[in-house]
Amino acid sequence: MIQQGQTLPTASLSELTSEGMQNHNTDALFANKRVVLFAVPGAFTPTCSEAHLPGYVVLADQLKAAGVDLIACVSVNDAFVMKAWGDAQNASEIMMLGDGDASFTKALGLDMDTAGFGGVRSQRYAMVVDNGVVTILNVEEPKQFEASKAETILAALK
C-alpha cells in the first residue's frame, strides 16, 4: 500500500466533461499543486452518496481556502457513471474521476474484492497530495467512515 512520503504511481484516470472524454495522466494531474483526493467504493452507494461526497461538496470552499488547488473523487466506475453521480450531487467543485479498470487503485495497493457486490473496488480513503507526493493518507477500516471525511481532512490541513 502506498505510504505518506511516496510519489503517486503513474496511471490514467478518465473524466467526462462538457468537452467530452478527458484522460488524465496522474503525473500531470498532480504536478505543481496541492490536491485532496478521496476514493469511494462505488458511485451512488449509500454512505458515498449520503455523506462522503456531500461533505466535500459542502466544505470545498474551506478546503480551497486552506490551500487546496484541486479536490478530486475517484472510484472504480467509468467516467460516465462518475459524471452522472457528480451531477446528481451538485458536485461542480469536485473533479469526478473514473478508474474503470481499477489500475490506479491497484497501483496504490488500495483495492479490495467485494465479490458479488461489485468485484474489485477501491477502499474508502482520502489523501492530500503535494506535487505528486502523498503528505496525508487516511484509509478507512472496513465498514467505517471517519478518517476520510472532508471534516477530518480539513482539520488536518489547519
Short mmCIF file of C-alpha atoms in Angstrom, two decimals, residues 33-110:
data_model
loop_
_atom_site.label_atom_id
_atom_site.label_comp_id
_atom_site.label_asym_id
_atom_site.label_seq_id
_atom_site.Cartn_x
_atom_site.Cartn_y
_atom_site.Cartn_z
CA LYS A 33 -0.47 21.62 -6.99
CA ARG A 34 -1.96 20.55 -3.69
CA VAL A 35 -4.76 18.06 -4.23
CA VAL A 36 -7.25 16.39 -1.93
CA LEU A 37 -8.03 13.02 -3.48
CA PHE A 38 -10.70 10.87 -1.92
CA ALA A 39 -11.94 7.48 -3.04
CA VAL A 40 -15.21 5.70 -2.59
CA PRO A 41 -16.12 2.04 -3.13
CA GLY A 42 -18.86 2.97 -5.59
CA ALA A 43 -20.81 5.86 -7.04
CA PHE A 44 -24.45 6.07 -5.96
CA THR A 45 -23.87 3.76 -2.98
CA PRO A 46 -25.40 4.77 0.39
CA THR A 47 -22.52 6.13 2.51
CA CYS A 48 -20.80 7.55 -0.55
CA SER A 49 -23.91 9.46 -1.67
CA GLU A 50 -25.32 10.40 1.72
CA ALA A 51 -22.14 11.52 3.47
CA HIS A 52 -18.76 11.14 1.75
CA LEU A 53 -19.17 13.14 -1.47
CA PRO A 54 -21.63 15.66 0.08
CA GLY A 55 -19.10 16.50 2.81
CA TYR A 56 -16.55 17.54 0.21
CA VAL A 57 -19.17 19.50 -1.74
CA VAL A 58 -20.14 21.46 1.40
CA LEU A 59 -16.53 22.09 2.51
CA ALA A 60 -15.00 22.72 -0.94
CA ASP A 61 -14.58 26.47 -0.37
CA GLN A 62 -13.00 25.94 3.05
CA LEU A 63 -10.61 23.30 1.68
CA LYS A 64 -9.58 25.69 -1.11
CA ALA A 65 -9.13 28.48 1.44
CA ALA A 66 -6.79 26.11 3.34
CA GLY A 67 -4.50 25.91 0.30
CA VAL A 68 -6.02 23.10 -1.74
CA ASP A 69 -5.86 23.69 -5.51
CA LEU A 70 -8.00 20.73 -6.57
CA ILE A 71 -10.47 18.33 -4.94
CA ALA A 72 -10.94 15.04 -6.79
CA CYS A 73 -13.08 11.98 -6.19
CA VAL A 74 -12.06 8.65 -7.70
CA SER A 75 -13.94 5.38 -7.89
CA VAL A 76 -13.68 2.10 -9.77
CA ASN A 77 -16.51 3.20 -12.03
CA ASP A 78 -16.44 4.56 -15.56
CA ALA A 79 -16.37 8.28 -16.30
CA PHE A 80 -20.00 8.25 -17.45
CA VAL A 81 -21.18 6.99 -14.06
CA MET A 82 -18.91 9.43 -12.22
CA LYS A 83 -20.27 12.36 -14.26
CA ALA A 84 -23.89 11.34 -13.62
CA TRP A 85 -23.19 10.93 -9.91
CA GLY A 86 -21.41 14.29 -9.70
CA ASP A 87 -24.32 15.98 -11.48
CA ALA A 88 -26.84 14.31 -9.16
CA GLN A 89 -24.83 15.52 -6.13
CA ASN A 90 -24.23 19.10 -7.40
CA ALA A 91 -20.51 18.38 -7.14
CA SER A 92 -19.38 21.05 -9.60
CA GLU A 93 -16.34 21.91 -7.43
CA ILE A 94 -15.15 18.28 -7.39
CA MET A 95 -13.27 16.59 -10.24
CA MET A 96 -15.09 13.28 -10.70
CA LEU A 97 -12.58 10.68 -11.92
CA GLY A 98 -13.22 7.17 -13.18
CA ASP A 99 -10.74 4.37 -12.63
CA GLY A 100 -12.73 1.96 -14.77
CA ASP A 101 -10.22 -0.89 -14.83
CA ALA A 102 -9.00 -0.26 -11.24
CA SER A 103 -5.42 0.13 -12.48
CA PHE A 104 -4.76 3.26 -10.40
CA THR A 105 -6.44 1.79 -7.33
CA LYS A 106 -4.43 -1.43 -7.67
CA ALA A 107 -1.18 0.52 -8.19
CA LEU A 108 -1.89 2.32 -4.90
CA GLY A 109 -2.49 -1.04 -3.20
CA LEU A 110 -5.87 0.23 -2.04
#
